[in-house]
C-alpha positions as semicolon CSV with decimal commas, in nm:
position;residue;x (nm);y (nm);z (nm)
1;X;-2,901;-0,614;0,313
2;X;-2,617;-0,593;0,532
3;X;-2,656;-0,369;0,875
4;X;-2,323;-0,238;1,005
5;X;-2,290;-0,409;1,376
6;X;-2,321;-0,195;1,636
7;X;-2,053;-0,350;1,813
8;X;-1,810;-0,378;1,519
9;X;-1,882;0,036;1,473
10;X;-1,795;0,061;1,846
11;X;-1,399;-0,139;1,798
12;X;-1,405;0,077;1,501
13;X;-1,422;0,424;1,639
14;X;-1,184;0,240;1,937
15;X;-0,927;0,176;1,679
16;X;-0,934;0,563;1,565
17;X;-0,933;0,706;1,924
18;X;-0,645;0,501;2,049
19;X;-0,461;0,534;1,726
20;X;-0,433;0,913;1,780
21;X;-0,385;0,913;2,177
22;X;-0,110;0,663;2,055
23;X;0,017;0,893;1,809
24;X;-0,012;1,167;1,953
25;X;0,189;1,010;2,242
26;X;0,493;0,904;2,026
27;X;0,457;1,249;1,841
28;X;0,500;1,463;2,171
29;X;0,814;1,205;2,198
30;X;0,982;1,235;1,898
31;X;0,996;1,647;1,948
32;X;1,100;1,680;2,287
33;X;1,449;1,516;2,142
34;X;1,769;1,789;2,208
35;X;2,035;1,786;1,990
36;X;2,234;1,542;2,291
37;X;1,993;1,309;2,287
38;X;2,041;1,275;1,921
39;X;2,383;1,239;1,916
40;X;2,336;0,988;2,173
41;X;2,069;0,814;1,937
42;X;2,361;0,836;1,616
43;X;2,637;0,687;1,845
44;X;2,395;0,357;1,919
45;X;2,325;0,320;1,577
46;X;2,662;0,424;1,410
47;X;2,879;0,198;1,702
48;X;3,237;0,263;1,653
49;X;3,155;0,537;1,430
50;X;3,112;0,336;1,140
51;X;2,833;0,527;0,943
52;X;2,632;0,279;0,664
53;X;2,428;0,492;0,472
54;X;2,053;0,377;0,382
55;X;2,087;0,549;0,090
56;X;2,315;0,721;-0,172
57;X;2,195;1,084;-0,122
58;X;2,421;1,062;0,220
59;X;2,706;1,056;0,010
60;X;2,642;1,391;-0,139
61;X;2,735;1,696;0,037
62;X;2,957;1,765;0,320
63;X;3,083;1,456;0,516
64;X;3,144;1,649;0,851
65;X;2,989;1,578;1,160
66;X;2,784;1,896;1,160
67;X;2,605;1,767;0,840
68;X;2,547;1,405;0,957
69;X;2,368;1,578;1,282
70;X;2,180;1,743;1,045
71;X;2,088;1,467;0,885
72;X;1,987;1,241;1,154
73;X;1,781;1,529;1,295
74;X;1,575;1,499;0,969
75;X;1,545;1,166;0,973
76;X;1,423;1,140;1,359
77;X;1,161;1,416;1,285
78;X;1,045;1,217;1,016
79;X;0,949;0,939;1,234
80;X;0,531;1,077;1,287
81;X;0,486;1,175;0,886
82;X;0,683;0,816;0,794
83;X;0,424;0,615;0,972
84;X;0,116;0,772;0,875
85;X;0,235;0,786;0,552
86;X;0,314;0,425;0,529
87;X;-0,049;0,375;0,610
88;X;-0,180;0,572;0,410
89;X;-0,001;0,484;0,045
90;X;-0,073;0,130;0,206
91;X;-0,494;0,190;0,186
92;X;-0,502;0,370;-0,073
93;X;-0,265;0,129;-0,294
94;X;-0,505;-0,187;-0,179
95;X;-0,846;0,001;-0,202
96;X;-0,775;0,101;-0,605
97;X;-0,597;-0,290;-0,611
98;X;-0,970;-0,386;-0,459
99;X;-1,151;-0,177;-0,784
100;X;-0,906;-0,295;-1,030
101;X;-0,982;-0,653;-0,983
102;X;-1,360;-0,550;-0,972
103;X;-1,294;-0,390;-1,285
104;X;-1,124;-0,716;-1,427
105;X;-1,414;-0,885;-1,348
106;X;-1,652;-0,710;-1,545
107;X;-1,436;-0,678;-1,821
108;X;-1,368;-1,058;-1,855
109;X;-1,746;-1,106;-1,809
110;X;-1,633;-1,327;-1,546
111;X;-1,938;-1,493;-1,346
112;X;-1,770;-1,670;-1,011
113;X;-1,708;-1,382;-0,848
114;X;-2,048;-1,168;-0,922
115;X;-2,206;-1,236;-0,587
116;X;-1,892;-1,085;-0,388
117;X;-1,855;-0,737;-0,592
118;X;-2,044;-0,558;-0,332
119;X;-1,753;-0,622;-0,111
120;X;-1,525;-0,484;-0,379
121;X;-1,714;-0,173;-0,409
122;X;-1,771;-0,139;-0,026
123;X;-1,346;-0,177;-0,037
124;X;-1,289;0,084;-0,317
125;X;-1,529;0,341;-0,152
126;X;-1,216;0,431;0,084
127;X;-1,029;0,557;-0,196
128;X;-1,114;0,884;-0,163
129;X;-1,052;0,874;0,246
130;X;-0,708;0,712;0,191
131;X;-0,640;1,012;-0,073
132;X;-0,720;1,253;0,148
133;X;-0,426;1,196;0,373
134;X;-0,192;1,155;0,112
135;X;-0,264;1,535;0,010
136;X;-0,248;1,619;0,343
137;X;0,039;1,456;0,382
138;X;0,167;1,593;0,021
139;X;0,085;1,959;0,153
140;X;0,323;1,879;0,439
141;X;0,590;1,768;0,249
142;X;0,533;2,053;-0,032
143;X;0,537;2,290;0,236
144;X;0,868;2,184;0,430
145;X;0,679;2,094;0,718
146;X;0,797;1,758;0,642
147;X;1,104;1,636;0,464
148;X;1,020;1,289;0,361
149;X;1,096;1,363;0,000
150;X;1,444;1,546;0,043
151;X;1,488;1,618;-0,353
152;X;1,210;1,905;-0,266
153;X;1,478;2,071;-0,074
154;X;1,587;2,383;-0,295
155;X;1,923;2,387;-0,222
156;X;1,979;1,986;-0,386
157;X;1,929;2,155;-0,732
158;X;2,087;2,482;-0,688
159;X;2,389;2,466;-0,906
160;X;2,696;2,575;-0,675
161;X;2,516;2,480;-0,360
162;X;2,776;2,329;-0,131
163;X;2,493;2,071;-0,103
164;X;2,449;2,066;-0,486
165;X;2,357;1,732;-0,606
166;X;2,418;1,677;-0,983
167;X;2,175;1,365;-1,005
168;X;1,893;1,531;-0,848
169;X;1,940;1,805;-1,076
170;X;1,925;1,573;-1,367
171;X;1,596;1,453;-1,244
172;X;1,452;1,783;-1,205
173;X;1,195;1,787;-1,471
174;X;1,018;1,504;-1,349
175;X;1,089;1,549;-0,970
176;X;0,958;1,907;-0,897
177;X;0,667;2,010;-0,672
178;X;0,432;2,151;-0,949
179;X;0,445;1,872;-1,148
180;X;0,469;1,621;-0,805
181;X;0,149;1,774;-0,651
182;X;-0,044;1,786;-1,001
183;X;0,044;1,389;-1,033
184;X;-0,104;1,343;-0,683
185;X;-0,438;1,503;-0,731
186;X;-0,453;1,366;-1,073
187;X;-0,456;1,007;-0,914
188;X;-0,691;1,094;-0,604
189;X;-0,928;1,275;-0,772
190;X;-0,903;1,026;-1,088
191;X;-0,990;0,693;-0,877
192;X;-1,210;0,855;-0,652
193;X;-1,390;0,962;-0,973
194;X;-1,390;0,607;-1,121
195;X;-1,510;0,422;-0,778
196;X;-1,767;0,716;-0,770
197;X;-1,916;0,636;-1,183
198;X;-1,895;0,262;-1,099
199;X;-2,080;0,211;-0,827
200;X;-2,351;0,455;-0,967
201;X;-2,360;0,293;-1,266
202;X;-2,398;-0,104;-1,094
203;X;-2,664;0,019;-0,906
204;X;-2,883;0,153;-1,232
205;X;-2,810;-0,182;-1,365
206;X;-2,948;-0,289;-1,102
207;X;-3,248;-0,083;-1,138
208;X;-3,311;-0,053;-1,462
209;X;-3,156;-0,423;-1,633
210;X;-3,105;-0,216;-1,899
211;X;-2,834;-0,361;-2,128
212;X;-2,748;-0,079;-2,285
213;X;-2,636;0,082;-1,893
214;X;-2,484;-0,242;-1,855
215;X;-2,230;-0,176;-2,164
216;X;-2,162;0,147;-2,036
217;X;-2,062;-0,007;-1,699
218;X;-1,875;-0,253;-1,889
219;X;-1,671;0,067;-2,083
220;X;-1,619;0,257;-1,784
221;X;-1,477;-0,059;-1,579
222;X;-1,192;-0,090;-1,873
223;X;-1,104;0,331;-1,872
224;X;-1,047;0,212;-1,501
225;X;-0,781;-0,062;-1,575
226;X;-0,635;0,176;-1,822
227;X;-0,623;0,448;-1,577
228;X;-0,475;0,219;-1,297
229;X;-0,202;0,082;-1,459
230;X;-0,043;0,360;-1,598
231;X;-0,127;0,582;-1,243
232;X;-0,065;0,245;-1,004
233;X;0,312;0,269;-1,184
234;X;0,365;0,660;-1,139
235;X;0,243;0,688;-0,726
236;X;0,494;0,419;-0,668
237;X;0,790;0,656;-0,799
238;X;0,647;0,942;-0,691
239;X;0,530;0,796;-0,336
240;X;0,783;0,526;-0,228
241;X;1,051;0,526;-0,503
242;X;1,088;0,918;-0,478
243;X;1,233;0,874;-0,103
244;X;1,529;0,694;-0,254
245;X;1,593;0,902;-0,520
246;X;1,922;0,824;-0,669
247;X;1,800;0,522;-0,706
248;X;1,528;0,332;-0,968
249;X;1,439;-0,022;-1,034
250;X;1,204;-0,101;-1,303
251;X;1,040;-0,399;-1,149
252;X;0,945;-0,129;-0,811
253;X;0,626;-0,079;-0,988
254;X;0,527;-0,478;-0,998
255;X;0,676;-0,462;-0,631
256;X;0,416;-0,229;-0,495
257;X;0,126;-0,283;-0,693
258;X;0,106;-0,663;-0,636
259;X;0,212;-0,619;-0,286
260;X;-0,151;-0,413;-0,210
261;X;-0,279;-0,642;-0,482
262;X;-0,242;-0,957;-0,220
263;X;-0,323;-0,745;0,055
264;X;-0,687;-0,620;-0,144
265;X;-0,748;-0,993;-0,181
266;X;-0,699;-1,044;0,120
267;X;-0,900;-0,805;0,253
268;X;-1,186;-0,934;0,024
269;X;-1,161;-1,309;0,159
270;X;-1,192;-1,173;0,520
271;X;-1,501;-0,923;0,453
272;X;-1,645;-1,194;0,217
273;X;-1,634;-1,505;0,505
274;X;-1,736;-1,247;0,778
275;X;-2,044;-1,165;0,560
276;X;-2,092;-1,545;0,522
277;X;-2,060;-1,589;0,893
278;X;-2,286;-1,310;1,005
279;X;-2,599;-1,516;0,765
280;X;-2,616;-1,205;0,508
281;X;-2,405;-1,320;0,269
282;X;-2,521;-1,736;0,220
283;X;-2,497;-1,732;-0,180
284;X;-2,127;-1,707;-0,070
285;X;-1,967;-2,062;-0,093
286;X;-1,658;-2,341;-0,053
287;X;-1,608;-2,260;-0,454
288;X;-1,614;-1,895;-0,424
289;X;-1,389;-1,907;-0,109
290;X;-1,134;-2,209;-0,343
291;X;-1,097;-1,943;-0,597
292;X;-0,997;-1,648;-0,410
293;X;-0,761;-1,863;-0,245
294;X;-0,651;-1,916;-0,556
295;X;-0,588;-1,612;-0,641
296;X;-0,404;-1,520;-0,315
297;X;-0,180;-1,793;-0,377
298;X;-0,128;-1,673;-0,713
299;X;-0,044;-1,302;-0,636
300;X;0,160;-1,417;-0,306
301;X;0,380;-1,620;-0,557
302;X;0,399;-1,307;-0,842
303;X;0,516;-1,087;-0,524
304;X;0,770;-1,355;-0,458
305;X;0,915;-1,342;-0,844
306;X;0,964;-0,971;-0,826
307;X;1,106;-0,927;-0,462
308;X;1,329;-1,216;-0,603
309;X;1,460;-1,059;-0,963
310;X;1,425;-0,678;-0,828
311;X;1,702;-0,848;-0,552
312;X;1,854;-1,053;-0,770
313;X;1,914;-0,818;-1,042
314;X;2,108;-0,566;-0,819
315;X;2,318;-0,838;-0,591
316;X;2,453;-0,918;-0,950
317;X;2,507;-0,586;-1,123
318;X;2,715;-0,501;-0,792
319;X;2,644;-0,159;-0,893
320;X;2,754;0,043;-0,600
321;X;2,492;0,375;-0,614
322;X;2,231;0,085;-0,666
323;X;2,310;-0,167;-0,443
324;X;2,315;0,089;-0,155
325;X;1,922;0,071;-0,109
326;X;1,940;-0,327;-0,054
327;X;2,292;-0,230;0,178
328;X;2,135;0,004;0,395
329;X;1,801;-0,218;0,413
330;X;2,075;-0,552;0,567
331;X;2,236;-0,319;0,767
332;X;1,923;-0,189;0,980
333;X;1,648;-0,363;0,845
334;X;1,778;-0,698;0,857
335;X;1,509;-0,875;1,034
336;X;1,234;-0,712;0,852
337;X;1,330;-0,815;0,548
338;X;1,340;-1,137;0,610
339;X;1,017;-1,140;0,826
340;X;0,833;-0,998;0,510
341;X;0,987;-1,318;0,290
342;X;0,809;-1,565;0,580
343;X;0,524;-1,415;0,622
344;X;0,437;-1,337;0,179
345;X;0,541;-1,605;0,064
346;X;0,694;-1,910;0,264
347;X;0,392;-1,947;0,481
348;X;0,149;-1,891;0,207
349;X;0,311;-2,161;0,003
350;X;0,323;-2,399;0,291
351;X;-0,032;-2,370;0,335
352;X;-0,212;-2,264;0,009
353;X;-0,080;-2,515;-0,205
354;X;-0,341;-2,772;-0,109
355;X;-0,690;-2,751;-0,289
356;X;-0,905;-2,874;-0,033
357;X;-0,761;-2,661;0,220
358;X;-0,853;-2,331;0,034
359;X;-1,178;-2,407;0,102
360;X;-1,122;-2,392;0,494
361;X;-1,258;-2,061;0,612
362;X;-1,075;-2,052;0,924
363;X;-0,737;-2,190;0,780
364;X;-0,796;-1,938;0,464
365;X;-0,892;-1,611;0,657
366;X;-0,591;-1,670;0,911
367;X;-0,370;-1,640;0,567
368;X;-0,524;-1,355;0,463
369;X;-0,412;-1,187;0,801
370;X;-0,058;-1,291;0,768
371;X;-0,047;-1,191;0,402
372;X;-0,196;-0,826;0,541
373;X;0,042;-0,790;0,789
374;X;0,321;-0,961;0,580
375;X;0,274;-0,683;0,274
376;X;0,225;-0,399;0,521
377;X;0,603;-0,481;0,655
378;X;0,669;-0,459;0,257
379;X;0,559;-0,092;0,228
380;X;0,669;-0,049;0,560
381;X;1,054;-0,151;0,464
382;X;0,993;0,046;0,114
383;X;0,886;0,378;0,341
384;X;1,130;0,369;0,637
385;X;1,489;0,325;0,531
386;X;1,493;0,607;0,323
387;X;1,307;0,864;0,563
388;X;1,439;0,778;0,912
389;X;1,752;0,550;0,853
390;X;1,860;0,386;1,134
391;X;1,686;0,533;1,369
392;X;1,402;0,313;1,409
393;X;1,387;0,093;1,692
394;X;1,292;0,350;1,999
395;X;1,006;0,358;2,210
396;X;0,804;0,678;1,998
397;X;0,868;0,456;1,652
398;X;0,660;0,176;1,839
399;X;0,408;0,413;1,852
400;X;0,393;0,634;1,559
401;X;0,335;0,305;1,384
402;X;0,124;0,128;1,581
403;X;-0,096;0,456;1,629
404;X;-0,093;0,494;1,260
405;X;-0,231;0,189;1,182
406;X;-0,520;0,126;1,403
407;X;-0,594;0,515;1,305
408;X;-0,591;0,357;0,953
409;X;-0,775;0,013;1,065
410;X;-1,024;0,185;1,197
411;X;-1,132;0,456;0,982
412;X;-1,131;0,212;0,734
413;X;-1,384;-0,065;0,907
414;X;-1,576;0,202;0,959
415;X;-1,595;0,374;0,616
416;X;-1,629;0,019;0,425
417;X;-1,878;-0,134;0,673
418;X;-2,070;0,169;0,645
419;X;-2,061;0,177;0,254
420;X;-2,159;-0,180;0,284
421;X;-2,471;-0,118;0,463
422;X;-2,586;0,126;0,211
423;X;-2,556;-0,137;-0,091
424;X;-2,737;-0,447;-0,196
425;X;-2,567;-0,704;-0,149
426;X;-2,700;-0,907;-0,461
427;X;-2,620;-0,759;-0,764
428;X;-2,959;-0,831;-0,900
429;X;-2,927;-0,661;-1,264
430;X;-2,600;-0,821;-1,332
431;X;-2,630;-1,089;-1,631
432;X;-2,437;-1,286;-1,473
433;X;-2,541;-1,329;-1,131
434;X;-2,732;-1,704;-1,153
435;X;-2,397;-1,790;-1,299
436;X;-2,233;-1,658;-0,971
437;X;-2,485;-1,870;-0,785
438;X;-2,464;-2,218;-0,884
439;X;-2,070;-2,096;-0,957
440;X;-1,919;-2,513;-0,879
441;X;-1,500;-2,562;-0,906
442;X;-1,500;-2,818;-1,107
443;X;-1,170;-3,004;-0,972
């Protein structure tokens, strides 16, 4: 039985305070700006006057400098909701990622990886924390407080509108706030659901052994994988591809869900050798450690094939409306998105490739960091463009983000330590568990 360290609750709750004083900090920032200062703010980005757009939408409407004011304005107070939503999409993406290949597991009746589906569980249990933000944060949006997603604006699909827009209008029935914020509690409420029925139901197999409880658990774990992948392909249009939304690519959905994919695994190597560390966790082994290398490896180099075609697809096509979200992402974003290609997949490569050194805790776990931080760039450069443009690289940006995520870091240490503590770590009913034990790579 794992106790939640009193000292790892304290850096926890740390991690939350400081993420809102820093928040709160860079919030107070970002609306004491004047309309000067953001002119200022549109001359250093735009030198010479030369405006690129980050996306396609700017070319609809009036052209004037009135309307690009306006539209930097928006962007700039976007800045706090951007970066707490990043984080958020970000959690919740990897915590359903985290159930999904718990769910996989039982469904393939695979017996490796028995001993470590506590730590799944104890990951998926912040599904329904990393949900609740995301209606919060839909409420905001929904309301007008925010303007992350501007095809809610009224006036987009208003036919005669001087700021008509006849794609957006096109795209109405599937982009309209009834439908957008019945989508978004259908996929909260739905995985927070699922991580609740599984974990009830693995710990009556543990108690009772029963096989017939067993077979349910086994039933419910593949309405899970059918529920993920068609929702884990709808959030990421309505969540991240929805901010660009003249724009589509249908390998986005690979994009995002193997990004928080790596990043669950990831997360599970790190919990999994911390556990080992700590003396709770000894069934935990060089084989078990090989094979989730493996699979981080595996999922760093499937994230690598899609950010490679999506690219590849649209350099080539040359289509102009399309290649605009790649354009404005060089322009501004330039070092990001090439940081993201060392960090998810050149580094990984360089290192992972070896057998024997996947079974190096310290070499492995450092990995998993840089893939974390690597895919949360990804999300990061999938979120930003679109909602605050250029204007990223100020003071208050530094710490909306970084205030955002140890807010997020912390809350969720502290909500899957604390789930951990209340589980068993050996999944003692589980048919498969002596397999899990004596589990030996064979190569």
């Amino acid at each position: 039985m794992y106790s939640f360290s009193p000292k790892l609750r304290l850096y926890s709750i740390i991690f939350i305070v400081l993420g809102l004083v820093l928040f709160g900090a860079g919030y107070f920032m970002n609306h004491g700006m004047d309309d000067a200062k953001i002119e200022h703010m549109m001359e250093a980005a735009h030198p010479g006057g030369v405006q690129a757009p980050t996306n396609s939408s700017e070319l609809v409407g009036p052209q004037d400098h009135a309307a690009h004011l306006e539209h930097a304005k928006h962007q700039i107070h976007n800045q706090p909701l951007a970066a707490i939503h990043t984080v958020s999409v970000f959690l919740f993406a990897l915590s359903c990622c985290a159930l999904f290949f718990y769910c996989i597991q039982n469904a393939a009746h695979a017996g490796w990886s028995i001993i470590i589906l506590r730590v799944m569980e104890a990951i998926a249990s912040f599904i329904p924390y990393a949900g609740v933000l995301v209606i919060i944060i839909m409420l905001l949006n929904v309301t007008h407080v925010g303007h992350i997603f501007h095809w809610m604006d009224p006036e987009l699909t208003t036919p005669g509108d001087k700021n008509f827009d006849p794609i957006l209008f096109e795209k109405k029935k599937f982009l309209n706030i009834p439908f957008y914020v019945f989508r978004t509690l259908f996929y909260v409420i739905g995985a927070s659901f699922f991580v609740w029925k599984l974990k009830s139901l693995s710990k009556k197999v543990d108690e009772t052994k029963s096989r017939k409880v067993y077979a349910s658990y086994y039933s419910w774990s593949i309405g899970y994988i059918a529920f993920f992948g068609f929702c884990s392909a709808a959030w990421a249009w309505d969540w991240l591809m929805s901010i660009d939304p003249h724009w589509y690519s249908t390998m986005y959905i690979w994009y995002a869900m193997v990004s928080a994919w790596a990043s669950a695994l990831a997360v599970i190597i790190l919990i999994s050798v911390y556990l080992k560390k700590t003396g709770v966790l000894p069934q935990f082994n060089d084989n078990h450690l090989h094979d989730l290398g493996v699979f981080l490896f595996a999922l760093s180099m499937l994230w690598t094939y899609t950010w490679f075609a999506q690219f590849m697809l649209y350099w080539y096509a040359n289509v102009p409306e399309e290649v605009n979200y790649f354009f404005g992402r060089f322009e501004y974003y330039k070092s990001v998105f090439w940081i993201i290609l060392i960090l998810n997949f050149f580094i990984p490569l360089s290192v992972l490739v070896s057998s024997s050194i996947k079974r190096n805790y310290k070499v492995v776990s450092t990995i998993a960091v840089i893939v974390i931080c690597g895919q949360w760039l990804v999300y990061f450069n999938m979120v930003m463009p679109g909602t605050v443009g250029p204007f990223w690289k100020t003071p208050e940006v530094l710490l909306l983000n970084l205030g955002s995520i140890l807010f997020g870091l912390g809350l969720f240490i502290f909500v899957v330590m604390t789930a951990l503590s209340k589980l068993q770590l050996m999944p003692v009913g589980n048919p498969f568990l002596k397999e899990s034990k004596i589990y030996e790579y064979p190569f």
